[in-house]
Every structure is written in structure tokens, then in C-alpha cells.
mmCIF file of C-alpha atoms and ligand atoms in Angstrom:
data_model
loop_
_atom_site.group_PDB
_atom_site.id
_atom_site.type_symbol
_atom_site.label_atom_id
_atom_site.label_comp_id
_atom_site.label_asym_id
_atom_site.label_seq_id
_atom_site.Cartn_x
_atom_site.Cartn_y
_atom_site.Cartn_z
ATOM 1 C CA UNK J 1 72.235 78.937 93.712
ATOM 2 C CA UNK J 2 69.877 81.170 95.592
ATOM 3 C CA UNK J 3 70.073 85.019 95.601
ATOM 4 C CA UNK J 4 69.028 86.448 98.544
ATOM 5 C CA UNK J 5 68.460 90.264 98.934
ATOM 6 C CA UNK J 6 66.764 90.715 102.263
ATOM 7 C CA UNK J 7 67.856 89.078 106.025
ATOM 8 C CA UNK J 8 64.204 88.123 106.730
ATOM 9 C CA UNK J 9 64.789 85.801 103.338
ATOM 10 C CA UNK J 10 67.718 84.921 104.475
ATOM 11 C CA UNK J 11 66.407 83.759 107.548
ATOM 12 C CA UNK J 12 64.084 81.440 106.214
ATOM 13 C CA UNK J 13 66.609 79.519 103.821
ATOM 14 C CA UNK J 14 69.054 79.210 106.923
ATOM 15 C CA UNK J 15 66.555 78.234 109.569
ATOM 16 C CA UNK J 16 67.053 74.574 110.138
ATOM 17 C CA UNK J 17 70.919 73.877 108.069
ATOM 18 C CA UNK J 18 73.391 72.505 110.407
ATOM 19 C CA UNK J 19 76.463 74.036 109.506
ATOM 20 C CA UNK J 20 76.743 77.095 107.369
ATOM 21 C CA UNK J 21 80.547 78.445 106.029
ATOM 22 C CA UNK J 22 80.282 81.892 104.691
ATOM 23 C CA UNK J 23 82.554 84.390 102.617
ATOM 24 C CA UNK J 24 81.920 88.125 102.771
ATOM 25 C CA UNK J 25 82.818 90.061 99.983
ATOM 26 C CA UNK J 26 82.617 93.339 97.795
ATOM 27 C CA UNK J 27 82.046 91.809 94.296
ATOM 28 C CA UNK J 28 84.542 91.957 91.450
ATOM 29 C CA UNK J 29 85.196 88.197 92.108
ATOM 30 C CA UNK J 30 88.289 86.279 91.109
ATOM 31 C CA UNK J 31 89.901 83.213 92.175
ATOM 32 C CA UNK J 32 91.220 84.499 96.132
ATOM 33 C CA UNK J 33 87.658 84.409 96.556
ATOM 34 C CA UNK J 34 86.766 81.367 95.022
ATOM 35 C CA UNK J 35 89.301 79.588 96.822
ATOM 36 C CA UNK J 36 87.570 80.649 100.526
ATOM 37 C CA UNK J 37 84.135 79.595 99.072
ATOM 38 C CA UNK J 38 85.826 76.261 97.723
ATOM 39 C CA UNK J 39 87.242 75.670 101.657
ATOM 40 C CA UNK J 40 84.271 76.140 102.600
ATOM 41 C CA UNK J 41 82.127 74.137 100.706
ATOM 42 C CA UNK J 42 84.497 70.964 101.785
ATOM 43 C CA UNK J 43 83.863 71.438 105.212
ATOM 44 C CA UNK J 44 80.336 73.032 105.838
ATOM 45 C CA UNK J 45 77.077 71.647 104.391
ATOM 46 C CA UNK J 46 75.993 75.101 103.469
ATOM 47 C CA UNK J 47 78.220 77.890 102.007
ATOM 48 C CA UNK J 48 77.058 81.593 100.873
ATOM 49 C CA UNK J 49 78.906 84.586 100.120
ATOM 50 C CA UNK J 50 77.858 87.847 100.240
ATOM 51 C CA UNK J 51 78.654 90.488 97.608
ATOM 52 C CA UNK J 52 78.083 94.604 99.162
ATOM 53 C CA UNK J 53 80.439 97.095 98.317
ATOM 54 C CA UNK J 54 79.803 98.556 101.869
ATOM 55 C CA UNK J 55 80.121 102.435 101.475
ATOM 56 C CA UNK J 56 81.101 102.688 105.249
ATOM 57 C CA UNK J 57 84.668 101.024 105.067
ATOM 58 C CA UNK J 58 85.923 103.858 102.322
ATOM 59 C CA UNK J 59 88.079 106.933 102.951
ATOM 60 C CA UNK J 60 86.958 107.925 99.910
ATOM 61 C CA UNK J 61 83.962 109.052 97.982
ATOM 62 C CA UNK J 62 85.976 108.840 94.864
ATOM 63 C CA UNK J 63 87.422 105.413 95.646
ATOM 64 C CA UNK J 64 83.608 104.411 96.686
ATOM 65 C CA UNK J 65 82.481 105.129 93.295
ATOM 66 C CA UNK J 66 85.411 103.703 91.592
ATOM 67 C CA UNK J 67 85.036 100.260 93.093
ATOM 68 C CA UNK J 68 85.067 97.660 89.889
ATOM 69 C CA UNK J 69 81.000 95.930 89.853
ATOM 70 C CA UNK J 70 80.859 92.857 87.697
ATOM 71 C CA UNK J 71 78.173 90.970 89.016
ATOM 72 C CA UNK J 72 77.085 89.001 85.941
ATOM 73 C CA UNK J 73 80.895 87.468 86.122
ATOM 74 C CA UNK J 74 80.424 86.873 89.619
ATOM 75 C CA UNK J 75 77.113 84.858 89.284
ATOM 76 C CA UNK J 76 78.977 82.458 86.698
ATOM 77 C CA UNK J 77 82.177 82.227 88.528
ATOM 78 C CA UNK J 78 79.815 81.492 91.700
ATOM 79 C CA UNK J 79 77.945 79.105 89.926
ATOM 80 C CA UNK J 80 80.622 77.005 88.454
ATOM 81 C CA UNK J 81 82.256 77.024 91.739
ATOM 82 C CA UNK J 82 78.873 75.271 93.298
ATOM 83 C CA UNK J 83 77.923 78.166 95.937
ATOM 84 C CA UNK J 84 74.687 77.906 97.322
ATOM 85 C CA UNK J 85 73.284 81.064 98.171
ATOM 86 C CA UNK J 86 74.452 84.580 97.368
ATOM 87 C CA UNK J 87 73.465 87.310 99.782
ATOM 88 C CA UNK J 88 73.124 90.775 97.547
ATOM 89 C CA UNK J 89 71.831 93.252 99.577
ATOM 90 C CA UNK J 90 71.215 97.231 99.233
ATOM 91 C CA UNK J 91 72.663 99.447 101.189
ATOM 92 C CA UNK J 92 69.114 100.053 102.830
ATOM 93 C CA UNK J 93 69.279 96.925 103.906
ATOM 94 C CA UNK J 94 72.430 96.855 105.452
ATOM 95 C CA UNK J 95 71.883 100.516 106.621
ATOM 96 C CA UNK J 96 68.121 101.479 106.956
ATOM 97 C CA UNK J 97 69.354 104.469 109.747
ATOM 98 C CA UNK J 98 72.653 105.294 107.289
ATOM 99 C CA UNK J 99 75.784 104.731 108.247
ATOM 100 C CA UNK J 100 76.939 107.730 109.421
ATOM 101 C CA UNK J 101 76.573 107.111 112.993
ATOM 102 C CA UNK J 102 77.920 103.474 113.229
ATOM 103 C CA UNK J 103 78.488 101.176 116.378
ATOM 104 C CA UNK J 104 82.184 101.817 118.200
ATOM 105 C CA UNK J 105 84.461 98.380 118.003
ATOM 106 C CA UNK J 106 87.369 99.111 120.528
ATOM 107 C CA UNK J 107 89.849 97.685 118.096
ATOM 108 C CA UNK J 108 93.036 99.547 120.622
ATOM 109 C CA UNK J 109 96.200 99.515 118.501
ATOM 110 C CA UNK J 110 95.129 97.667 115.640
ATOM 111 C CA UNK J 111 93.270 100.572 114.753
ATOM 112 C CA UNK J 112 95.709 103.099 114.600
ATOM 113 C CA UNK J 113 98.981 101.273 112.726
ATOM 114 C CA UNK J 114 99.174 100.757 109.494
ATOM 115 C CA UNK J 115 96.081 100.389 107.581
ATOM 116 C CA UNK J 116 94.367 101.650 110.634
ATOM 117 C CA UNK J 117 96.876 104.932 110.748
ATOM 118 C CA UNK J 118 96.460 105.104 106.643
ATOM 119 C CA UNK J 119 92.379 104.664 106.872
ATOM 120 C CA UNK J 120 91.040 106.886 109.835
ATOM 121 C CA UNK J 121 87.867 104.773 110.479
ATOM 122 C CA UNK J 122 88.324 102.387 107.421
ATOM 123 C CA UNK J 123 88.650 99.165 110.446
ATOM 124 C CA UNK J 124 85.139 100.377 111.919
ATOM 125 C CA UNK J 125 83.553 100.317 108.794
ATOM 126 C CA UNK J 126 84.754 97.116 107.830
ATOM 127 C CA UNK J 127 83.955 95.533 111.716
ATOM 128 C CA UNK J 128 80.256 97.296 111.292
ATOM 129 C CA UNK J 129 79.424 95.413 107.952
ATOM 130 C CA UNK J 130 80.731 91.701 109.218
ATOM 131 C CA UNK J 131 79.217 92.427 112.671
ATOM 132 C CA UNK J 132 75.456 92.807 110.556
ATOM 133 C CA UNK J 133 76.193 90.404 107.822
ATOM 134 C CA UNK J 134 77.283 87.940 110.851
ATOM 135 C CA UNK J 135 73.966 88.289 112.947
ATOM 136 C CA UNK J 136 72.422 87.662 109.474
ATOM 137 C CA UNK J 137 73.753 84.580 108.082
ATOM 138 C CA UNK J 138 74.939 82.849 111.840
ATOM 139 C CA UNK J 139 77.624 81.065 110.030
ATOM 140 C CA UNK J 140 79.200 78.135 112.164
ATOM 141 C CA UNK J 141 82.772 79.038 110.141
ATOM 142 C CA UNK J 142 83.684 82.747 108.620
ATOM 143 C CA UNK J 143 86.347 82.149 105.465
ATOM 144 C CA UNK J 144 88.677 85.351 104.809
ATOM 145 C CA UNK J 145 92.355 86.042 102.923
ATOM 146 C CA UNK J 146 95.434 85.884 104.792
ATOM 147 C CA UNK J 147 95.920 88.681 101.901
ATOM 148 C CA UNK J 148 94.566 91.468 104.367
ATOM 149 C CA UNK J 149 96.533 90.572 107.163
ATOM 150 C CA UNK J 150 95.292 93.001 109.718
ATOM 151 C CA UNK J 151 91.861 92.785 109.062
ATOM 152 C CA UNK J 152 91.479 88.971 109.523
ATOM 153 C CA UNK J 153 93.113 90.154 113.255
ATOM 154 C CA UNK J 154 90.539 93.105 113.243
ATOM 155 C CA UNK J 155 87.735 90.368 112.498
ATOM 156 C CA UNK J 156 89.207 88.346 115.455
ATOM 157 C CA UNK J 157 88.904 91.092 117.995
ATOM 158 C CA UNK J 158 85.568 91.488 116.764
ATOM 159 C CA UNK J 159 84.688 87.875 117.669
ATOM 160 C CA UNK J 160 85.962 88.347 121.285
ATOM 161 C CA UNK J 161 84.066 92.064 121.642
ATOM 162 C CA UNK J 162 81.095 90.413 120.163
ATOM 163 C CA UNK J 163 81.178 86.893 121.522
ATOM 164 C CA UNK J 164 79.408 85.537 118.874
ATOM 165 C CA UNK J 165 79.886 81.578 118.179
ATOM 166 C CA UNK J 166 82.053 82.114 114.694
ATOM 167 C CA UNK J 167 85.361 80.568 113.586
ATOM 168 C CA UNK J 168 87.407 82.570 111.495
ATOM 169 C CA UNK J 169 89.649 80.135 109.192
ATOM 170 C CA UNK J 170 92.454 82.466 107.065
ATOM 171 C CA UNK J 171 93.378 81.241 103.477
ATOM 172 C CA UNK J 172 96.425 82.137 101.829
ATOM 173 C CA UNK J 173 97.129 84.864 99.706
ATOM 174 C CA UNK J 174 96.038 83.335 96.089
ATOM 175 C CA UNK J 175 98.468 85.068 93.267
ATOM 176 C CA UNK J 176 98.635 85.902 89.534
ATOM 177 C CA UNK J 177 101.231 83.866 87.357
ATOM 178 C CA UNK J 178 104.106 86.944 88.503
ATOM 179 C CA UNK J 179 103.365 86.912 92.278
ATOM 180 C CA UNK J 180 100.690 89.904 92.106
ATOM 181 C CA UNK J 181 98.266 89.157 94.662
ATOM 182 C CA UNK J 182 94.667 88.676 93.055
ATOM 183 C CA UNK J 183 92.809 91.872 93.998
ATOM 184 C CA UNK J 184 89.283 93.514 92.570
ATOM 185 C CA UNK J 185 91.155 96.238 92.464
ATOM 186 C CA UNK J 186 93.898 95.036 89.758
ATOM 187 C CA UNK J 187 91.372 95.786 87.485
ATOM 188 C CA UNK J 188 91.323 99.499 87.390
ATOM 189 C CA UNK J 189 94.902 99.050 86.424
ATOM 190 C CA UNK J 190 95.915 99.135 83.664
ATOM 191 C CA UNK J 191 97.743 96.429 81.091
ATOM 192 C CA UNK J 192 101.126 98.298 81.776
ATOM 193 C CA UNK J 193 100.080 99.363 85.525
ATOM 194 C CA UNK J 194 99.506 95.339 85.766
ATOM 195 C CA UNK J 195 102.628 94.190 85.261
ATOM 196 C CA UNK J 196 104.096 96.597 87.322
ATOM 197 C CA UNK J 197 102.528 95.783 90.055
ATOM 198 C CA UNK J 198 104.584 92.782 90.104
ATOM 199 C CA UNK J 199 107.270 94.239 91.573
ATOM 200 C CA UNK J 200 105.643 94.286 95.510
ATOM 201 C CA UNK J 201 105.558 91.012 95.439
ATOM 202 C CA UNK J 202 109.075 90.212 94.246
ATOM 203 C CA UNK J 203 109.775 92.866 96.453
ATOM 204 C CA UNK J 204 108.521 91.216 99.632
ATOM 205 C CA UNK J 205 110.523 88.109 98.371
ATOM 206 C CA UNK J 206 113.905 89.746 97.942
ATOM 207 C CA UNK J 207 113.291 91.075 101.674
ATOM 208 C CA UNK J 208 112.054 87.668 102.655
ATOM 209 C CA UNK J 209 115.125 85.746 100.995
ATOM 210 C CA UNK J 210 117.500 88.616 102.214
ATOM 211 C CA UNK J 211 116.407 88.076 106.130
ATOM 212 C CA UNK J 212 119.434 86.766 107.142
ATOM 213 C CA UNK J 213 121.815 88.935 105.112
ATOM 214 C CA UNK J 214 121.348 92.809 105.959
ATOM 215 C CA UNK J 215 119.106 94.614 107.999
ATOM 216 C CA UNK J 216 115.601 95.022 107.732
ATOM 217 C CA UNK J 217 115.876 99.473 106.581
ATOM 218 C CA UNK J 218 118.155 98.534 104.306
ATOM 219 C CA UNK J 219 116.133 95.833 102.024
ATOM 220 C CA UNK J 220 113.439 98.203 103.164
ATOM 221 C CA UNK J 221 114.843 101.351 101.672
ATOM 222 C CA UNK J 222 115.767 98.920 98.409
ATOM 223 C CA UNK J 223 112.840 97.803 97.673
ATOM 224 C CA UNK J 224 110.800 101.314 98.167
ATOM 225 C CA UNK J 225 113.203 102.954 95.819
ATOM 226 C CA UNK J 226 112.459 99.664 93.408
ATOM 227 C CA UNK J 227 108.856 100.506 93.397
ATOM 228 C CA UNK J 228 109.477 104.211 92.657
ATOM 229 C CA UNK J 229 111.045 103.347 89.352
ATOM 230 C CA UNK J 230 107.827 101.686 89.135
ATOM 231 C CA UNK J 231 105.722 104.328 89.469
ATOM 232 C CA UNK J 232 104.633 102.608 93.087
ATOM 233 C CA UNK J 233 104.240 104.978 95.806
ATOM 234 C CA UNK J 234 104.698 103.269 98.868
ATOM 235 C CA UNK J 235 102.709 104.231 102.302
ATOM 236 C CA UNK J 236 104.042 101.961 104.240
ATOM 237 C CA UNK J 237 106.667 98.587 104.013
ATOM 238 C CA UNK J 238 106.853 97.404 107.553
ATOM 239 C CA UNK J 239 108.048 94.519 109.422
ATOM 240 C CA UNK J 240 105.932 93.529 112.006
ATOM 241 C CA UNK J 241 104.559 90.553 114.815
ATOM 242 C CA UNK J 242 102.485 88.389 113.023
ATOM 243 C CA UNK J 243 100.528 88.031 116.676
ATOM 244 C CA UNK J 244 99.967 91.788 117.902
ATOM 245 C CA UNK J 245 101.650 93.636 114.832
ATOM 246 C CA UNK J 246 103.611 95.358 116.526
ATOM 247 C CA UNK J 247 106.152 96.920 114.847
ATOM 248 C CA UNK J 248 110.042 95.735 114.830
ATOM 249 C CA UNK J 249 112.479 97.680 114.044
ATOM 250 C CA UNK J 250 114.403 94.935 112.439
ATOM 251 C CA UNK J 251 114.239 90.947 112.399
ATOM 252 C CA UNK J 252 113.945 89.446 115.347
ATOM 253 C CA UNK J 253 114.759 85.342 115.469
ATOM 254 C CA UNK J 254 112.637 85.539 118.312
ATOM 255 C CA UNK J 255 109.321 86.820 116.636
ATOM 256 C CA UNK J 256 107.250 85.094 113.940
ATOM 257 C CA UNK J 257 107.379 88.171 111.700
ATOM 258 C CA UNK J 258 105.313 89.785 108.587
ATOM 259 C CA UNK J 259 106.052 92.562 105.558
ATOM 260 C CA UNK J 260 103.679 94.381 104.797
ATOM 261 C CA UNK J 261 103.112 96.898 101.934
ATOM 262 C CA UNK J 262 101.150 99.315 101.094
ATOM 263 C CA UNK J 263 100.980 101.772 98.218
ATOM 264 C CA UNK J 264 99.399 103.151 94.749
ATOM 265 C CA UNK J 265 99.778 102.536 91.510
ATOM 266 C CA UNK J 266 97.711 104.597 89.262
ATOM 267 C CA UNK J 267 95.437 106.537 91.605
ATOM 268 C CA UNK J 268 95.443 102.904 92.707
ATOM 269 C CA UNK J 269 95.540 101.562 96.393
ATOM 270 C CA UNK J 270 97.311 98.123 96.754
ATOM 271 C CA UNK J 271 97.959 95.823 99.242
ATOM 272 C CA UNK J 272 100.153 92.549 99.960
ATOM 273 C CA UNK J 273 101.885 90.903 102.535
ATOM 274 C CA UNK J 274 104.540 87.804 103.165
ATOM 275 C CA UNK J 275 105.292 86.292 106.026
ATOM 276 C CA UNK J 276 108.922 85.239 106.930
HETATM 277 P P1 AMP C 1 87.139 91.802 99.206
HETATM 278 O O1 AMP C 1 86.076 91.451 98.229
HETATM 279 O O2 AMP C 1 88.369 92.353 98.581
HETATM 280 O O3 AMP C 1 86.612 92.606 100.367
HETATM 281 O O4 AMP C 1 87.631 90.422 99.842
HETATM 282 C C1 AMP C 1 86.730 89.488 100.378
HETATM 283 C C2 AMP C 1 87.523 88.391 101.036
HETATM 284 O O5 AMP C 1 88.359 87.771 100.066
HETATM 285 C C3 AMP C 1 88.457 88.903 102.155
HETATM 286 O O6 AMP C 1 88.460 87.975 103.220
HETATM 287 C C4 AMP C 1 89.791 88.957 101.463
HETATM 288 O O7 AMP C 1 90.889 88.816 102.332
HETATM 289 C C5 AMP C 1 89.690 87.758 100.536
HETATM 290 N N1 AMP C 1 90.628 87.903 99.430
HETATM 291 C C6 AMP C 1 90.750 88.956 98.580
HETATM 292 N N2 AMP C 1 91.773 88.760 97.733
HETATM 293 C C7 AMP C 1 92.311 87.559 98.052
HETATM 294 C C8 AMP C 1 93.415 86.802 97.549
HETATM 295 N N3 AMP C 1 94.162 87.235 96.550
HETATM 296 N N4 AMP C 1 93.683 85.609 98.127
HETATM 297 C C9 AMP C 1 92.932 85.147 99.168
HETATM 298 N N5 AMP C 1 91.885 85.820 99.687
HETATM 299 C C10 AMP C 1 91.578 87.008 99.143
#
């Protein structure tokens, strides 16, 4: 596997491959990730991934900082898995003016529901790293986790605003043994924090298998009182369109619908989501 640290370097290793499949990431890898380099790697004859904790995507200082780095785990699980080129760059790299005055993305509503209400600027950020890594690499196909929902439809308005020649291809959410969605961020949990973070995702299934039985603020007031005996704080449990995201108030036959959660658990910020 090459490591690549600079874009002129990466350049020159690109130049000339037909069809490149890439997975951006922050690090801290585990098997959701593997599983978008994997689907790439069957249908592109190139596939890199990126690891850059990308400082301009966090509310946070503290959160920043507390990001879990485990990069010599990361080169052996992206070895085994047969990656061939790992982009590691610094944040000068990524950033030589700073990031403090980034490039606008008109993301319109998806930036202010949701993650996008709970993460003033967090969707900019995020849009401003993919939007550089993409003019980087020039992947043919971009690989990312159904597991954060509204940024894969943040990353596909940034295709249209951008124009640039890239399919996005969404992977399912890839789960521990108890339903807890893989996440770098399990890790600062800890063992008893783990295993009760199980409880969003049977959460998500009780309101998905109770759809048809009682009303969406019912299940929805169940399951955040659930999590509180938990020690889960929730932010937000909504239903929503799985095509705009717009909220519903309660199911709709008519609407292909989502839940989505979000909440801490130990200083914690977690994620998940289940469509219905
Ligand atoms: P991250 O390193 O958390 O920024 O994630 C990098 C990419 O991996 C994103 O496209 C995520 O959606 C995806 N990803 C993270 N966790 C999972 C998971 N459990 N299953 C599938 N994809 C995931």
C-alpha cells in the first residue's frame, strides 16, 4: 500500500489509473469502513482512503482533541483489507491559509435540521474537506455510510453545487454483535458505556416494528425515556423523508421514512439511524 502525504504525490500515483474508488475518513478504523473500501475495491481498479481528522467539521475544541488516533491499527486493518494507497495528510496540507475562513456550500435546509441545527457550521466543515480531498484524488466513485444519513445527502448537494464528475454509492450501516452501530467514537466509551449504547439501536427497532401500532410521539417519547435510564441523553429522535428530510410529524404510508437519533453517552456524541 502506498502512503501518500502531499496532493502533488498524489498526483503522480493517480495520473494515468482508469478508475479510482475512494473512502474519506478520520482514522480510528473499524469494519464500517472496511466494508466501503472492500465495495470499492470490487468495482474500481484503484481504491484509497484517506485518514484526516479535519479540525474544521468540530463544534468543539474539546471534542477535536478527544478524537480516538490509532493509526498503526489502521495501517494493518488497511493492509489486510488490500487498499492501495492511503492519503495522510497534515492539516497544512489540507489548510495552508487555515481554516477559519472556509468556502460557503449553500446546503439550504439541510443545514439547519438536525445535525445541521445541533452543529452550527459542522455540514460546511465537513463539505470543505471532501470538496479538497475530491479535487485531489478525482475519484470516478466516492464510498460513504448510510450510517450518517444526512451527510451522504449533504455530500450529494455538494456534487450538484460543485459539478464535479463523482458518484456517491451509500453502504449500509455495519453493526456490533447488539445492533450498536460501529463508530470511532465507541471507543471513548467505556466497557459499561458500551453496552449501553445498545439500547438506540433496539430503540430504533421497537419504533420501526411498532410503525403500524401507535403513533410516531408516542414510541418516540418511549424510547427517549428508555435511553434516560440509560444514561443516554437524547438531542434529537426524529422521523423524517428519507428524500428531503423533512420532518413528519408522524408516519406517513405515503413517504419512504427514516429515525434518526442523536445523543450522548458519556460526554459522548452518538449517532444512528433506521430506515422504515
Ligand atoms: P468517519 O471516519 O467516521 O468520518 O467515517 C468515514 C466514512 O465511514 C463515512 O462515510 C461514514 O459514514 C462511514 N462509516 C462510519 N461508520 C460506519 C458504519 N458503522 N457503517 C458504515 N459506514 C460507516
Amino acid at each position: 500500500m502506498y502512503i501518500i502525504k502531499t496532493q502533488n504525490e498524489l498526483r503522480a500515483y493517480l495520473t494515468g489509473k482508469s478508475s479510482i474508488g475512494f473512502v474519506p475518513t478520520m482514522g480510528a478504523l473499524h469494519q464500517g469502513h472496511i466494508g466501503l473500501i472492500e465495495k470499492s475495491m470490487q468495482e474500481n481498479e484503484v481504491t484509497g482512503c484517506s485518514i484526516f481528522v479535519n479540525p474544521a467539521q468540530f463544534n468543539h475544541q474539546s471534542d477535536f482533541d478527544k478524537y480516538p488516533v490509532n493509526i498503526e491499527n489502521d495501517l494493518e486493518l488497511l493492509l489486510t483489507a488490500g487498499c492501495d494507497f492511503l492519503f495522510l495528510p497534515t492539516v497544512n496540507e489540507m489548510y495552508p491559509h487555515g481554516f477559519q475562513s472556509l468556502q460557503h456550500y449553500d446546503l439550504g435546509y439541510l443545514d439547519s435540521v438536525l445535525e445541521g441545527e445541533f452543529r452550527p457550521g459542522h455540514f460546511n466543515g465537513v463539505c470543505a474537506i471532501v470538496h479538497k480531498l475530491l479535487q485531489a484524488v478525482m475519484p470516478q466513485n466516492l464510498y460513504m455510510g448510510a450510517k450518517d444519513f444526512q451527510q451522504c445527502m449533504v455530500i450529494k448537494r455538494l456534487l450538484e453545487i460543485t459539478a464535479l464528475p463523482v458518484q456517491l454509492i451509500i453502504c449500509p450501516t455495519e453493526r456490533e454483535a447488539d445492533g450498536l452501530a460501529m463508530s470511532s467514537r465507541n471507543l471513548r466509551l467505556s466497557a459499561e458505556g458500551r453496552s449501553r449504547a445498545a439500547t438506540i439501536y433496539k430503540g430504533l427497532t421497537h419504533i420501526r416494528q411498532h410503525q403500524y401500532s401507535g403513533s410516531f410521539a408516542a414510541l418516540q417519547n418511549a424510547c427517549i425515556m428508555s435511553l434516560a435510564t440509560q444514561n443516554i441523553e437524547t438531542e434529537y429522535l426524529a422521523l423524517a423523508d428519507t428524500d428531503t428530510l423533512q420532518l413528519l410529524p408522524d408516519f406517513n404510508a405515503g413517504s419512504n421514512m427514516v429515525v434518526l437519533f442523536a445523543g450522548r453517552l458519556e460526554g459522548v456524541r452518538l449517532i444512528d439511524n433506521l430506515t422504515l
